[in-house]
Coordinates of C-alpha atoms in Angstrom, one line a residue:
X1150 CA 34.3 52.7 28.0
X1151 CA 33.8 49.4 28.7
X1152 CA 30.5 46.8 28.5
X1153 CA 28.9 43.3 28.8
X1154 CA 28.9 42.9 25.1
X1155 CA 25.3 42.7 23.1
X1156 CA 23.9 38.9 22.4
X1157 CA 24.5 37.9 18.6
X1158 CA 21.2 34.9 18.4
X1159 CA 22.4 33.1 15.2
X1160 CA 18.8 31.4 15.5
X1161 CA 16.8 29.6 12.6
X1162 CA 13.8 27.0 11.4
X1163 CA 13.8 24.3 9.3
X1164 CA 10.9 21.1 9.0
X1165 CA 12.0 17.6 7.7
X1166 CA 10.2 16.6 5.2
X1167 CA 8.0 14.6 8.0
X1168 CA 6.8 17.4 9.5
X1169 CA 9.6 17.3 12.2
X1170 CA 10.7 20.8 12.9
X1171 CA 14.4 21.6 13.3
X1172 CA 15.3 24.7 15.1
X1173 CA 19.1 25.8 16.1
X1174 CA 20.7 28.8 17.8
X1175 CA 24.6 28.9 17.0
X1176 CA 27.0 30.1 19.9
X1177 CA 30.6 30.6 18.5
X1178 CA 32.6 31.3 21.1
X1179 CA 31.5 28.4 23.4
X1180 CA 32.8 24.8 22.6
X1181 CA 30.5 22.8 22.7
X1182 CA 27.0 22.3 21.6
X1183 CA 23.8 20.7 23.5
X1184 CA 20.8 19.0 22.0
X1185 CA 17.9 17.8 22.4
X1186 CA 14.9 16.0 20.9
X1187 CA 11.8 17.3 22.9
X1188 CA 8.4 15.3 22.1
X1189 CA 5.2 16.8 23.0
X1190 CA 3.8 14.1 25.0
X1191 CA 3.9 14.0 28.9
X1192 CA 1.0 12.1 31.5
X1193 CA -1.4 14.5 30.6
X1194 CA -1.5 12.3 27.2
X1195 CA -1.9 9.1 28.5
X1196 CA -5.1 7.3 28.4
X1197 CA -7.2 6.0 31.1
X1198 CA -4.9 2.8 32.1
X1199 CA -0.9 4.3 30.6
X1200 CA -0.2 6.7 33.5
X1201 CA 3.5 6.6 33.8
X1202 CA 4.1 5.3 30.3
X1203 CA 5.2 7.6 28.6
X1204 CA 8.6 8.1 32.0
X1205 CA 8.7 4.8 31.7
X1206 CA 9.6 4.7 27.9
X1207 CA 11.9 7.8 28.3
X1208 CA 13.8 5.3 30.0
X1209 CA 13.3 2.0 27.9
X1210 CA 14.4 3.9 24.7
X1211 CA 18.7 4.1 26.9
X1212 CA 18.1 0.3 27.3
X1213 CA 19.2 -1.3 24.1
X1214 CA 18.5 -0.5 20.3
X1215 CA 18.7 -2.5 17.4
X1216 CA 23.0 -0.7 16.7
X1217 CA 23.3 -0.1 20.4
X1218 CA 23.7 -2.0 23.9
X1219 CA 22.8 0.0 26.7
X1220 CA 26.0 -0.4 28.4
X1221 CA 27.8 0.6 24.3
X1222 CA 25.5 3.7 24.3
X1223 CA 27.2 4.6 28.1
X1224 CA 30.2 3.7 27.2
X1225 CA 30.5 6.0 23.6
X1226 CA 29.1 8.7 25.2
X1227 CA 31.6 8.3 28.6
X1228 CA 34.3 8.3 26.1
X1229 CA 34.0 11.8 24.3
X1230 CA 32.7 13.6 28.1
X1231 CA 29.9 14.2 27.2
X1232 CA 25.9 14.0 28.8
X1233 CA 23.6 12.1 27.7
X1234 CA 19.7 11.6 30.0
X1235 CA 16.2 12.8 29.4
X1236 CA 13.0 13.6 31.9
X1237 CA 9.3 13.8 31.1
X1238 CA 6.9 16.3 31.6
X1239 CA 3.2 17.1 31.7
X1240 CA 2.9 17.5 28.7
X1241 CA 6.5 17.4 26.8
X1242 CA 9.4 14.5 26.4
X1243 CA 12.7 15.4 25.8
X1244 CA 16.3 13.4 25.1
X1245 CA 19.3 15.6 24.9
X1246 CA 23.0 14.9 25.1
X1247 CA 26.0 17.8 26.1
X1248 CA 28.7 17.1 23.9
X1249 CA 31.8 19.4 22.0
X1250 CA 31.4 20.5 19.3
X1251 CA 34.3 18.2 17.5
X1252 CA 31.5 15.6 18.2
X1253 CA 27.3 17.0 17.8
X1254 CA 27.7 13.9 14.5
X1255 CA 28.2 11.6 17.3
X1256 CA 25.8 12.9 19.8
X1257 CA 22.8 13.2 16.4
X1258 CA 23.6 9.7 15.7
X1259 CA 23.4 8.7 19.1
X1260 CA 19.9 9.9 20.0
X1261 CA 18.6 9.6 16.0
X1262 CA 19.2 5.5 17.6
X1263 CA 17.5 5.4 20.8
X1264 CA 14.4 7.2 19.3
X1265 CA 14.5 5.1 15.5
X1266 CA 15.4 2.0 16.5
X1267 CA 14.8 0.9 21.1
X1268 CA 14.4 -2.4 20.5
X1269 CA 11.5 -2.7 23.9
X1270 CA 12.8 -6.1 24.6
X1271 CA 11.2 -7.7 27.0
X1272 CA 13.6 -8.4 29.6
X1273 CA 14.9 -4.1 29.7
X1274 CA 11.2 -4.0 30.4
X1275 CA 10.9 -5.8 33.0
X1276 CA 14.0 -4.2 34.8
X1277 CA 13.8 -0.4 34.3
X1278 CA 9.6 -1.2 35.6
X1279 CA 12.2 -2.6 39.0
X1280 CA 13.3 0.9 39.3
X1281 CA 10.4 2.8 38.6
X1282 CA 8.9 1.6 41.4
X1283 CA 12.0 2.2 42.7
X1284 CA 12.0 6.2 42.2
X1285 CA 8.2 5.9 43.2
X1286 CA 9.0 4.7 46.9
X1287 CA 11.9 7.6 46.5
X1288 CA 9.6 10.3 46.1
X1289 CA 6.8 8.5 48.8
X1290 CA 10.3 9.2 51.1
X1291 CA 10.6 13.0 49.8
X1292 CA 7.9 14.9 51.3
X1293 CA 8.9 18.0 49.0
X1294 CA 8.5 16.3 45.9
X1295 CA 5.3 13.7 47.1
X1296 CA 3.5 16.8 47.8
X1297 CA 3.6 18.1 43.9
X1298 CA 1.9 15.1 43.1
X1299 CA -0.3 15.4 45.7
X1300 CA -1.3 18.9 45.8
X1301 CA -1.8 18.7 41.3
X1302 CA -4.6 15.3 42.3
X1303 CA -6.3 17.6 43.9
X1304 CA -6.2 20.9 42.7
X1305 CA -7.2 18.0 39.9
X1306 CA -8.9 15.7 41.0
X1307 CA -10.6 14.1 37.7
X1308 CA -7.9 16.1 35.1
X1309 CA -5.1 13.5 33.9
X1310 CA -3.0 17.5 34.8
X1311 CA -3.6 15.6 38.8
X1312 CA -1.6 12.7 37.3
X1313 CA 1.6 11.7 39.1
X1314 CA 4.2 11.9 36.2
X1315 CA 5.4 8.6 37.3
X1316 CA 2.7 6.8 37.9
X1317 CA 1.2 4.4 40.1
X1318 CA 3.2 0.7 41.1
X1319 CA -0.4 -1.2 39.9
X1320 CA 0.0 0.6 36.1
X1321 CA 3.4 0.3 36.1
X1322 CA 3.5 -2.7 36.8
X1323 CA 0.8 -4.3 34.0
X1324 CA 2.4 -2.7 31.0
X1325 CA 2.8 -5.7 29.0
X1326 CA 4.7 -5.6 25.7
X1327 CA 2.4 -4.5 23.4
X1328 CA 0.4 -1.3 25.7
X1329 CA 4.0 0.4 25.0
X1330 CA 5.0 -0.6 21.4
X1331 CA 1.2 0.9 20.3
X1332 CA 1.7 4.1 22.9
X1333 CA 5.7 4.8 21.1
X1334 CA 3.7 4.4 17.9
X1335 CA 0.6 5.9 19.1
X1336 CA 2.4 9.8 20.3
X1337 CA 5.5 9.6 19.8
X1338 CA 5.0 11.8 15.5
X1339 CA 6.9 14.0 13.2
X1340 CA 4.3 16.4 14.2
X1341 CA 4.5 16.5 17.6
X1342 CA 8.8 16.4 17.7
X1343 CA 10.7 19.3 17.8
X1344 CA 15.2 19.4 17.6
X1345 CA 16.4 21.6 19.6
X1346 CA 20.1 22.9 19.2
X1347 CA 23.0 25.3 21.0
X1348 CA 26.2 25.5 21.0
X1349 CA 29.1 26.4 18.1
X1350 CA 27.0 24.2 14.8
X1351 CA 26.0 26.2 12.3
X1352 CA 22.1 25.4 11.5
X1353 CA 23.0 23.4 7.6
X1354 CA 25.0 20.7 9.5
X1355 CA 22.3 20.4 12.0
X1356 CA 19.7 19.4 9.4
X1357 CA 22.5 17.7 7.4
X1358 CA 23.2 15.4 10.0
X1359 CA 19.5 14.8 11.5
X1360 CA 17.7 14.4 7.7
X1361 CA 19.1 10.9 7.0
X1362 CA 18.3 9.8 10.1
X1363 CA 15.1 10.3 9.5
X1364 CA 14.4 10.0 6.1
X1365 CA 11.5 8.2 5.4
X1366 CA 9.7 9.1 9.1
X1367 CA 6.7 9.4 8.3
X1368 CA 3.5 8.4 10.3
X1369 CA -0.3 9.8 9.6
X1370 CA -0.5 13.1 12.2
X1371 CA -3.2 13.3 15.1
X1372 CA -5.4 15.8 16.2
X1373 CA -5.5 16.0 19.9
X1374 CA -9.4 18.2 21.7
X1375 CA -8.2 18.0 25.0
X1376 CA -10.3 19.7 27.8
X1377 CA -9.3 22.9 30.0
X1378 CA -8.6 21.4 33.8
X1379 CA -10.2 24.3 36.5
X1380 CA -9.1 24.2 39.2
X1381 CA -11.0 22.4 42.4
X1382 CA -10.5 24.1 45.9
X1383 CA -10.5 23.5 49.1
X1384 CA -8.4 22.1 52.0
X1385 CA -6.4 18.3 52.7
X1386 CA -5.2 17.7 55.7
X1387 CA -2.4 14.6 55.1
X1388 CA -1.1 12.7 57.5
X1389 CA 2.1 11.5 57.5
X1390 CA 5.0 10.6 60.2
X1391 CA 7.4 13.4 59.2
X1392 CA 9.9 15.9 60.8
X1393 CA 8.0 18.7 59.7
X1394 CA 4.6 20.7 57.9
X1395 CA 4.9 20.6 54.3
X1396 CA 2.4 22.8 53.2
X1397 CA 1.7 24.5 49.4
X1398 CA -1.6 26.7 49.2
X1399 CA -2.4 27.8 45.9
X1400 CA -4.2 29.8 42.9
X1401 CA -5.1 29.5 40.1
X1402 CA -2.2 30.8 37.6
X1403 CA -1.8 31.6 32.8
X1404 CA -1.7 29.2 30.3
X1405 CA 1.4 29.0 29.0
X1406 CA 0.4 31.6 26.2
X1407 CA -0.8 34.2 28.3
X1408 CA 0.0 37.7 27.6
X1409 CA 0.0 38.6 31.3
X1410 CA 3.2 35.7 31.7
X1411 CA 5.3 38.2 32.6
X1412 CA 3.5 40.2 35.2
X1413 CA 2.7 37.0 36.8
X1414 CA 6.9 36.1 36.6
X1415 CA 7.2 39.1 38.1
X1416 CA 3.8 39.3 40.6
X1417 CA 5.7 35.5 41.8
X1418 CA 9.2 37.1 42.2
X1419 CA 7.8 39.9 44.5
X1420 CA 5.2 36.8 47.2
X1421 CA 8.4 34.4 47.2
X1422 CA 10.3 34.0 44.2
X1423 CA 13.2 35.2 45.6
X1424 CA 15.3 35.5 48.9
X1425 CA 14.2 39.3 48.9
X1426 CA 10.8 38.4 47.8
X1427 CA 8.0 39.9 51.0
X1428 CA 7.4 36.1 51.8
X1429 CA 10.8 35.1 52.5
X1430 CA 11.8 37.7 54.2
X1431 CA 9.0 38.2 56.2
X1432 CA 8.0 34.4 57.3
X1433 CA 12.2 32.7 57.6
X1434 CA 14.5 36.3 58.0
X1435 CA 11.8 38.1 60.5
X1436 CA 9.7 35.6 61.8
X1437 CA 12.6 32.6 61.7
X1438 CA 9.8 30.0 62.1
X1439 CA 10.7 28.3 58.6
X1440 CA 13.6 26.6 56.8
X1441 CA 12.6 27.1 53.1
X1442 CA 9.6 29.0 51.8
X1443 CA 8.9 30.1 48.5
X1444 CA 6.7 30.6 45.8
X1445 CA 6.0 29.5 41.4
X1446 CA 3.7 29.0 39.0
X1447 CA 2.9 26.1 36.3
X1448 CA 1.8 26.7 32.9
X1449 CA 0.3 24.7 30.5
X1450 CA -0.3 24.5 26.9
X1451 CA -4.4 25.5 28.3
X1452 CA -3.7 25.9 32.1
X1453 CA -2.2 27.2 35.4
X1454 CA -1.2 27.8 39.2
X1455 CA 1.0 29.6 40.8
X1456 CA 1.4 28.3 43.9
X1457 CA 3.0 28.7 46.8
X1458 CA 5.3 26.0 49.3
X1459 CA 6.9 25.8 53.2
X1460 CA 7.7 23.2 56.3
X1461 CA 7.6 24.4 59.3
X1462 CA 7.1 22.8 62.6
X1463 CA 3.3 21.9 63.6
X1464 CA 3.7 24.4 66.0
X1465 CA 4.8 26.4 63.9
X1466 CA 2.0 25.8 61.2
X1467 CA -0.6 28.0 62.4
X1468 CA 1.6 30.9 62.2
X1469 CA 3.1 30.4 59.7
X1470 CA -0.1 30.3 56.9
X1471 CA -1.6 33.2 58.6
X1472 CA 1.7 35.7 57.3
X1473 CA 1.1 33.8 54.3
X1474 CA -2.6 34.8 54.2
X1475 CA -1.9 38.4 55.3
X1476 CA 1.1 38.5 52.3
X1477 CA -1.6 37.8 49.8
X1478 CA -5.5 40.0 52.0
X1479 CA -2.1 42.6 52.3
X1480 CA -1.1 42.6 48.5
X1481 CA -5.0 42.9 47.7
X1482 CA -5.4 45.9 49.3
X1483 CA -2.3 47.6 49.0
X1484 CA -0.9 46.8 45.8
X1485 CA 2.8 46.8 45.3
X1486 CA 6.1 49.4 45.9
X1487 CA 7.7 50.7 43.4
X1488 CA 10.6 49.6 44.8
X1489 CA 9.4 46.4 45.0
X1490 CA 8.3 46.4 41.0
X1491 CA 11.8 47.5 39.9
X1492 CA 13.4 44.8 42.0
X1493 CA 11.2 42.3 40.9
X1494 CA 11.8 43.2 37.6
X1495 CA 16.2 43.5 37.7
X1496 CA 16.2 40.7 39.4
X1497 CA 14.8 38.4 36.3
X1498 CA 16.3 39.7 34.3
X1499 CA 19.9 39.0 35.9
X1500 CA 19.2 35.5 35.7
X1501 CA 17.3 35.5 32.5
X1502 CA 21.3 36.5 31.3
X1503 CA 22.4 34.8 33.3
X1504 CA 20.4 31.2 31.3
X1505 CA 22.6 32.3 28.5
X1506 CA 26.0 31.2 29.1
X1507 CA 24.2 27.8 28.6
X1508 CA 23.7 26.2 25.9
X1509 CA 21.7 23.0 28.1
X1510 CA 19.7 26.3 28.9
X1511 CA 19.8 27.7 25.7
X1512 CA 18.3 24.8 23.3
X1513 CA 15.5 24.2 26.5
X1514 CA 15.1 27.8 25.3
X1515 CA 14.6 26.9 21.4
X1516 CA 12.6 24.2 22.3
X1517 CA 9.4 25.6 25.1
X1518 CA 9.6 28.4 22.7
X1519 CA 8.6 26.6 19.3
X1520 CA 6.7 23.8 21.3
X1521 CA 5.1 26.4 23.2
X1522 CA 4.6 29.5 20.6
X1523 CA 5.6 27.6 16.9
X1524 CA 7.8 30.7 17.2
X1525 CA 11.6 32.0 18.5
X1526 CA 11.6 35.0 21.1
X1527 CA 14.9 36.9 21.5
X1528 CA 17.0 38.0 24.6
X1529 CA 16.4 42.1 23.7
X1530 CA 12.1 41.2 22.8
X1531 CA 11.7 39.4 26.2
X1532 CA 13.7 41.4 28.5
X1533 CA 12.0 44.7 27.1
X1534 CA 8.3 42.5 27.4
X1535 CA 9.9 41.7 31.6
X1536 CA 9.9 46.6 30.7
X1537 CA 7.1 46.9 30.0
X1538 CA 4.8 45.3 33.1
X1539 CA 3.0 48.0 34.8
X1540 CA 2.0 48.5 38.4
X1541 CA -1.5 48.5 37.3
X1542 CA -1.1 45.1 35.8
X1543 CA 0.5 43.5 38.2
X1544 CA -2.0 45.0 40.3
X1545 CA -5.3 43.7 38.2
X1546 CA -3.7 40.2 38.2
X1547 CA -4.0 39.8 41.8
X1548 CA -7.0 40.5 42.2
X1549 CA -7.6 38.4 39.6
X1550 CA -5.6 36.0 40.5
X1551 CA -5.5 35.3 44.6
X1552 CA -9.1 34.7 45.6
X1553 CA -9.3 33.0 49.2
X1554 CA -12.5 31.5 47.5
X1555 CA -10.4 29.5 45.1
X1556 CA -7.4 29.0 47.5
X1557 CA -6.6 25.6 47.7
X1558 CA -4.7 24.1 50.9
X1559 CA -3.5 21.0 51.1
X1560 CA -0.7 19.6 54.2
X1561 CA 1.1 16.5 54.7
X1562 CA 2.6 16.4 57.8
X1563 CA 1.9 15.5 61.9
X1564 CA -0.7 17.6 61.2
X1565 CA -5.0 17.3 61.5
X1566 CA -7.5 20.0 60.8
X1567 CA -7.9 21.3 64.4
X1568 CA -4.2 22.8 63.5
X1569 CA -5.9 24.8 60.7
X1570 CA -6.8 29.3 60.9
X1571 CA -10.4 28.3 62.2
X1572 CA -11.5 31.0 58.9
X1573 CA -10.2 28.6 56.2
X1574 CA -11.7 26.1 57.8
X1575 CA -15.2 27.1 55.8
X1576 CA -13.0 25.5 52.7

């Protein structure tokens, strides 16, 4: 009988003399390869006064090297039908390319070039500052994005995790070339770099391509001593002239490496992580009060949050919030049903298996596992971990995390505190 063929994961890891880790997964039945250089740095690790500098550096490395202009970098990638980009998070920065397997040497050359030989020219710095300022304005005009930044500031007001990744307009405008180079040299160190590759490429080939570029790349390790954040509960009502009121409700979550993380994935799926979730079915499908409502998790090295986000008319805001709180209280009172536990597990497993069809997704998985755990977890191990989640473990998390004394609420839009349910005003 036919069936789904087993996924064979050809994983390998090497460490270059300077300390850079290379992790690869060979996928022989595809014609492409995704390559990422991940750096264990982001907005969380910016000293006071440098907010947004990690993101600006992510932009600047594409603006010219000792061997290529910015236009030549773009043309070189386009000429082979590839894609090249980067992103910055609170704890990581990634530079990546997707190319056909035959163009892997070119992709390696481009990534190595921008990381090792970027010029950080004065004119390019000023030009790219203007680009980032436009990006900040774009976020301010997009309430779905803006509310996440505002919410982080609400729950972690004195911690670096509460700062926006893009930084402030004043900080970005004030960065000098000297400050940028100093930060780059402080943060871009071998022990913080992971090179991850997924696709039709042998591990030995990847190592042999990268090793000559990073030969002699040595810097003394710098070890961080960060303070874990703690969630600050409370209410913020921010007025803005919008068509809808956007809201976020947050509770404490779990760090990236928490052993109960799979139970949290299941709980999130049940609350609002899928179309069959409690919130989506009740608030959108049955009541018709929203277009978008969902829950999510954010996990960091030593902290996390579980949040719910929605948008609705000001006149419906109180109804929506009361329904959200009712679902949370029902979970605490009655627990989860066996049928929704099974459905959440199936949904998570299906999404995980679908992600295996993307070389980019598999490259991201490799890098994140190495950065967080220093190890590799196979698909079978992750599927088994989801299967092992039991009702008791999820119920324990419900009572541990969904504590209304730890609730944080932020609204953005045409609303004031008088629209809040009376029982919340005590917060």
